[in-house]
Coordinates of N, CA and C in Angstrom, one line a residue:
X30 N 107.2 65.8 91.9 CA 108.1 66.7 91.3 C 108.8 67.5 92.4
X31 N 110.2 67.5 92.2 CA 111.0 68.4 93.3 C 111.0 69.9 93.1
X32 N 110.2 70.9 93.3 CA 110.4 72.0 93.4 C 111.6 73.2 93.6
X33 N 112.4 73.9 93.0 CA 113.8 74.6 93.9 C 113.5 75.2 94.7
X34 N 114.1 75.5 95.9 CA 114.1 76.7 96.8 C 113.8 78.2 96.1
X35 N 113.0 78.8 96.8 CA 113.1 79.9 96.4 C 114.0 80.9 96.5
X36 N 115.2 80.7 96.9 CA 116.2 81.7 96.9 C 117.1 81.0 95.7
X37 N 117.0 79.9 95.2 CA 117.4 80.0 93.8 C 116.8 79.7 92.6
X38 N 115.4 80.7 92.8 CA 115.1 81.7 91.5 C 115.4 82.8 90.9
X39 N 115.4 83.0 89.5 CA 116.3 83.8 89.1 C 115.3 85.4 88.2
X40 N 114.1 84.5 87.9 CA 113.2 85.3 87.2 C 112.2 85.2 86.8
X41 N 111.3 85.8 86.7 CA 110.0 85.8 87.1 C 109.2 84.7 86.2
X42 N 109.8 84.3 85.4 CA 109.4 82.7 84.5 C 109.7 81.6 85.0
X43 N 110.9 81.9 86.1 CA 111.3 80.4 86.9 C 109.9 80.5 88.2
X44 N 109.9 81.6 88.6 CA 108.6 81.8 89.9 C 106.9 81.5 89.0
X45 N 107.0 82.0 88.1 CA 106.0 81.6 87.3 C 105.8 79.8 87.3
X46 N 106.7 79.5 87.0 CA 106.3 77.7 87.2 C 106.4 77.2 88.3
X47 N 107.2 77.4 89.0 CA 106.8 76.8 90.7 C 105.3 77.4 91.2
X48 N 104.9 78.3 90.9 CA 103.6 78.7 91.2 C 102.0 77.7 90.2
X49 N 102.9 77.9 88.8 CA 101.5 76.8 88.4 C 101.5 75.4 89.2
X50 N 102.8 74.9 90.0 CA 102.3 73.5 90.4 C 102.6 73.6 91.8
X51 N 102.6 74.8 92.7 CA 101.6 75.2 93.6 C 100.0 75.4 94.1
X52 N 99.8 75.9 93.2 CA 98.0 76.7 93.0 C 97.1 76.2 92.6
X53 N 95.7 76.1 92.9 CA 95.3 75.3 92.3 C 95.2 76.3 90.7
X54 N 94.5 75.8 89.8 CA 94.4 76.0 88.5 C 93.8 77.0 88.3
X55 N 92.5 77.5 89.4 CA 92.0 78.9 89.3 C 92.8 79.8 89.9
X56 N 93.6 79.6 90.8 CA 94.2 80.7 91.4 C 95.6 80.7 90.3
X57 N 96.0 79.9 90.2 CA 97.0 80.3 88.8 C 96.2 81.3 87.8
X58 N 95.1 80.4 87.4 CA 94.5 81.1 86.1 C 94.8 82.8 86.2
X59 N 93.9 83.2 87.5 CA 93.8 84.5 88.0 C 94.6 85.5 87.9
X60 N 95.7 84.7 88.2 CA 97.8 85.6 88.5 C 98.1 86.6 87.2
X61 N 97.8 84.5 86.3 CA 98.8 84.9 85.2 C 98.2 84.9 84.0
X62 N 96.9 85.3 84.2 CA 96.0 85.7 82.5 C 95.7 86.7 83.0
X63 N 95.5 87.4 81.9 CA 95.2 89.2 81.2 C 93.4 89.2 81.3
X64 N 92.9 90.6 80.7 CA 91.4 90.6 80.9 C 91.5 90.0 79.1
X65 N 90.1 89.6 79.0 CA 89.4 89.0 78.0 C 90.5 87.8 77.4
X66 N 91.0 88.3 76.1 CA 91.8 87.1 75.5 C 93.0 87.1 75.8
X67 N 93.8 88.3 76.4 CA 94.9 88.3 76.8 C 95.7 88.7 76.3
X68 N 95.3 89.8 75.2 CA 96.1 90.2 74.2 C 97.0 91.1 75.0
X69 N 97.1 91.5 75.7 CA 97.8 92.7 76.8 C 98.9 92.0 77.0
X70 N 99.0 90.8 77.8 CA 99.8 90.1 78.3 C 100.7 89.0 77.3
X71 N 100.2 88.9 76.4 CA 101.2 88.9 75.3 C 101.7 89.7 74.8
X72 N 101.3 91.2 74.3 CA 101.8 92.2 74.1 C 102.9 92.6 74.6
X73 N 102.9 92.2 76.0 CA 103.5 92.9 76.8 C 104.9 91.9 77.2
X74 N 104.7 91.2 77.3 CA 105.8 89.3 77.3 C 106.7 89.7 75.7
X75 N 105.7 89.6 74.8 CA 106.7 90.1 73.5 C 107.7 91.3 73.7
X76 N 107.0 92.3 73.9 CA 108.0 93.9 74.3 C 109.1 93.3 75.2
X77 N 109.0 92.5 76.4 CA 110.1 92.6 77.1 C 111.1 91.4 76.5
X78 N 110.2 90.5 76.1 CA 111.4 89.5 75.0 C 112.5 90.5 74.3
X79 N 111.8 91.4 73.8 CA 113.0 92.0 73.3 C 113.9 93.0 73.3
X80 N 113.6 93.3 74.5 CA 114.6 93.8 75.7 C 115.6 93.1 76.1
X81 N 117.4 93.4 75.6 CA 118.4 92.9 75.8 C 119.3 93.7 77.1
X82 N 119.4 92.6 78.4 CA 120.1 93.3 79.4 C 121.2 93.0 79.2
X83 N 121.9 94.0 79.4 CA 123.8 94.3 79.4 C 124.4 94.5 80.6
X84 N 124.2 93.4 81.7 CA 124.6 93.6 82.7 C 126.3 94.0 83.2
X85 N 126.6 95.0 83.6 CA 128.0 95.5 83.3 C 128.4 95.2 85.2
X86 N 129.8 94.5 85.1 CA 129.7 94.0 86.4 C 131.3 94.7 87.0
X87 N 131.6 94.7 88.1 CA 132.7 95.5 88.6 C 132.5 97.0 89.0
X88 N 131.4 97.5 88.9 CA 130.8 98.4 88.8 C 130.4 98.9 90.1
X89 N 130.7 99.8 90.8 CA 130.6 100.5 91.7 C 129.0 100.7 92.1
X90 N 128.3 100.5 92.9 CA 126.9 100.5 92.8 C 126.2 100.9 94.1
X91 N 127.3 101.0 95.1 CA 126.8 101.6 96.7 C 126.3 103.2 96.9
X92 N 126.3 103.8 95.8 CA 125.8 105.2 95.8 C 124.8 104.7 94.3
X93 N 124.0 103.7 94.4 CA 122.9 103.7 93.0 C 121.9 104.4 93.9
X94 N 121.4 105.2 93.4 CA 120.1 105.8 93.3 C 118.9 105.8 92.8
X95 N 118.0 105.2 93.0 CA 117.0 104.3 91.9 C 115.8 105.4 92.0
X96 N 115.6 106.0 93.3 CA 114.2 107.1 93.6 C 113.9 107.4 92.4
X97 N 112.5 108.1 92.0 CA 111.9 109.0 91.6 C 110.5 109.4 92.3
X98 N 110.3 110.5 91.4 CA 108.9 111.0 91.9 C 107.9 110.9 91.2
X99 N 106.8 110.8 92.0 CA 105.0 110.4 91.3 C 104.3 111.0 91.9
X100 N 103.6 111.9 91.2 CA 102.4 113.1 91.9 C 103.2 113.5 93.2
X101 N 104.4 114.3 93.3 CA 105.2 114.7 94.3 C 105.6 114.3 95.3
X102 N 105.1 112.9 95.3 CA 106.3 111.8 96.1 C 107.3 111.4 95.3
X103 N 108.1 111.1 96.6 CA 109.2 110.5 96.1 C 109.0 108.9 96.5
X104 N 109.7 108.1 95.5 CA 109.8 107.1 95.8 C 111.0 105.8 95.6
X105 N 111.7 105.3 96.2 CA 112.1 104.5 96.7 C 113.0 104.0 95.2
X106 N 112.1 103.9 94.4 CA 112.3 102.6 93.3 C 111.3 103.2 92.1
X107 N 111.1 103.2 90.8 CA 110.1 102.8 89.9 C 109.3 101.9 90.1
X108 N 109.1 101.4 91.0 CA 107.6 100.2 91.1 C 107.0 100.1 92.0
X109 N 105.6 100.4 91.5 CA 104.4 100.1 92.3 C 103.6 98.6 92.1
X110 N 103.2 98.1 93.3 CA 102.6 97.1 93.5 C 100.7 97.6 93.0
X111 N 101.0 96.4 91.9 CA 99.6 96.6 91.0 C 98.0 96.5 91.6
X112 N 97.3 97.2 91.1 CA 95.7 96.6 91.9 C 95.3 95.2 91.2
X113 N 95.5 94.5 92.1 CA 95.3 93.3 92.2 C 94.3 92.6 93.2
X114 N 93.4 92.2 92.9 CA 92.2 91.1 94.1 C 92.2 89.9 94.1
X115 N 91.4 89.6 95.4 CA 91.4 88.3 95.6 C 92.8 87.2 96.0
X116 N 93.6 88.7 97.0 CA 94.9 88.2 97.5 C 95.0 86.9 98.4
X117 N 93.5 87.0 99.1 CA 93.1 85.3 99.8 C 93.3 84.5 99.4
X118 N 93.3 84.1 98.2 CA 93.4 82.7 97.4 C 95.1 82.3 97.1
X119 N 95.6 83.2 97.7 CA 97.1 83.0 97.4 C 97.7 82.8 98.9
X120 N 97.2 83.7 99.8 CA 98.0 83.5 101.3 C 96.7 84.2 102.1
X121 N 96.8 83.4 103.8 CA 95.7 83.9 104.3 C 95.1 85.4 104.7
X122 N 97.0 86.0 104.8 CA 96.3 87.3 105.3 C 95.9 88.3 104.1
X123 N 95.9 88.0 102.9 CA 95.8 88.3 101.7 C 96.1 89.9 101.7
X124 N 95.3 90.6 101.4 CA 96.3 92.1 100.9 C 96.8 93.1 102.2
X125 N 96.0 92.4 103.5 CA 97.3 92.9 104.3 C 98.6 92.4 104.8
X126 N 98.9 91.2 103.6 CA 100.2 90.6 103.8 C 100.8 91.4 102.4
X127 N 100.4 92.2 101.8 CA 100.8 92.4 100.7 C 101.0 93.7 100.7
X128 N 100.4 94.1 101.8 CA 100.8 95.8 102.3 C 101.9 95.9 103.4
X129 N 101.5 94.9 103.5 CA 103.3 94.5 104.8 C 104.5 94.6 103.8
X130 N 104.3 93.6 102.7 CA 105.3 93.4 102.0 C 106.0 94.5 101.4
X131 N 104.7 95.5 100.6 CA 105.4 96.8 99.7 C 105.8 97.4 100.9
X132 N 105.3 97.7 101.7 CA 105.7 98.7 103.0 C 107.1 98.1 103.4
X133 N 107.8 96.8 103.6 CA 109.2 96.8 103.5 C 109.9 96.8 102.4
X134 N 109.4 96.7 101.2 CA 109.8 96.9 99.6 C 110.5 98.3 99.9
X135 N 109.7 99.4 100.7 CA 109.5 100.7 100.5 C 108.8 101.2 98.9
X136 N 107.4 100.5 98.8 CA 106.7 100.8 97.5 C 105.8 101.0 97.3
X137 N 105.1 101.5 97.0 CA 103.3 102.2 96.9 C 102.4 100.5 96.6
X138 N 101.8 100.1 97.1 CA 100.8 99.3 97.2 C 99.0 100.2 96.6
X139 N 99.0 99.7 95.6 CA 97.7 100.4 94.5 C 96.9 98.8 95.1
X140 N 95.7 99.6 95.9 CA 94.7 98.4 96.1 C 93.4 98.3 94.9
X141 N 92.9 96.9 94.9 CA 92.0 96.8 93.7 C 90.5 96.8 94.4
X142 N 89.7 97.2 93.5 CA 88.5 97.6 94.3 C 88.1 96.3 94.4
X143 N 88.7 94.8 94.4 CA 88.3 93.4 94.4 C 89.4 92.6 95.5
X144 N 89.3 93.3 96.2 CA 90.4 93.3 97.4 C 89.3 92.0 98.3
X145 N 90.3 91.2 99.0 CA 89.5 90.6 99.6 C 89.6 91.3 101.6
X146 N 90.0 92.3 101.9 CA 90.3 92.7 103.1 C 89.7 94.3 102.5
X147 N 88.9 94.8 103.8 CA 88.4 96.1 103.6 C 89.4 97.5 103.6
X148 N 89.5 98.1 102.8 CA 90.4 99.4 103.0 C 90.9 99.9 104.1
X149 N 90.5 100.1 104.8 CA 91.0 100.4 106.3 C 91.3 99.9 107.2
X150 N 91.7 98.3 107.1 CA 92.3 97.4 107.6 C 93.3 97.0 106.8
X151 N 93.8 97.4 105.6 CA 94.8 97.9 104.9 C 95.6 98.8 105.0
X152 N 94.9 100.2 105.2 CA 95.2 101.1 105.4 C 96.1 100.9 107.1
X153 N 95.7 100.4 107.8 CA 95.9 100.1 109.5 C 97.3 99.8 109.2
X154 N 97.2 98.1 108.3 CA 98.4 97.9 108.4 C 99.6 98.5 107.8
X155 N 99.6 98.7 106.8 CA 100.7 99.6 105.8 C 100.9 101.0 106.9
X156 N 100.1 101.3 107.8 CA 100.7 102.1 108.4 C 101.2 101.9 109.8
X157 N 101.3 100.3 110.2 CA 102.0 99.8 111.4 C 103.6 99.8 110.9

């Protein structure tokens, strides 16, 4: 099976399938199921199904301002990178490749207490 590049993906269901026939089946499993039966992650797939974007184009957008503030930071964007473990099973440097990443996102990185790299070699990096 020929896989696309990843620069022409378009949303997070097209990255979702090049990942199941990347990974093996447990590291998929892990990504993209919910805790217990998974009712969350249905829940939550339904809610945004029915969210209709109205992309309005011609639109002036070099002064967009996306910031807000959380517990009196400011930040960059609306999104935080989720606590999530067991980043190893996906790339070697596991969550301090993922503290690299939010730290050029410019985005809060929420570590999971199932981290495979200790806090403070986390912490090291996101502050290189």
């Amino acid at each position: 099976m020929s896989l696309p590049p990843l620069a022409e993906l378009v949303n997070v269901l097209e990255v979702e399938d090049v990942a199941r026939c990347l990974l093996s089946r447990e590291a998929f499993d892990q990504i993209a199921s919910g805790a217990g039966a998974g009712l969350t992650v249905r829940r939550n797939r339904d809610a945004f199904d029915r969210i209709t974007f109205r992309p309005r184009v011609l639109i002036d957008v070099s002064q967009l301002d996306l910031s807000t503030e959380l517990f009196g930071q400011k930040l960059y964007a609306p999104v935080l990178v989720a606590p999530t473990g067991h980043h190893r099973r996906l790339h070697p440097d596991g969550e301090l490749a993922t503290a690299q990443g939010a730290g050029a996102a410019k985005t809060p990185f929420v570590v999971s207490q199932h981290s495979d790299v200790p806090l403070e070699q986390i912490a090291a990096r996101a502050a290189a």
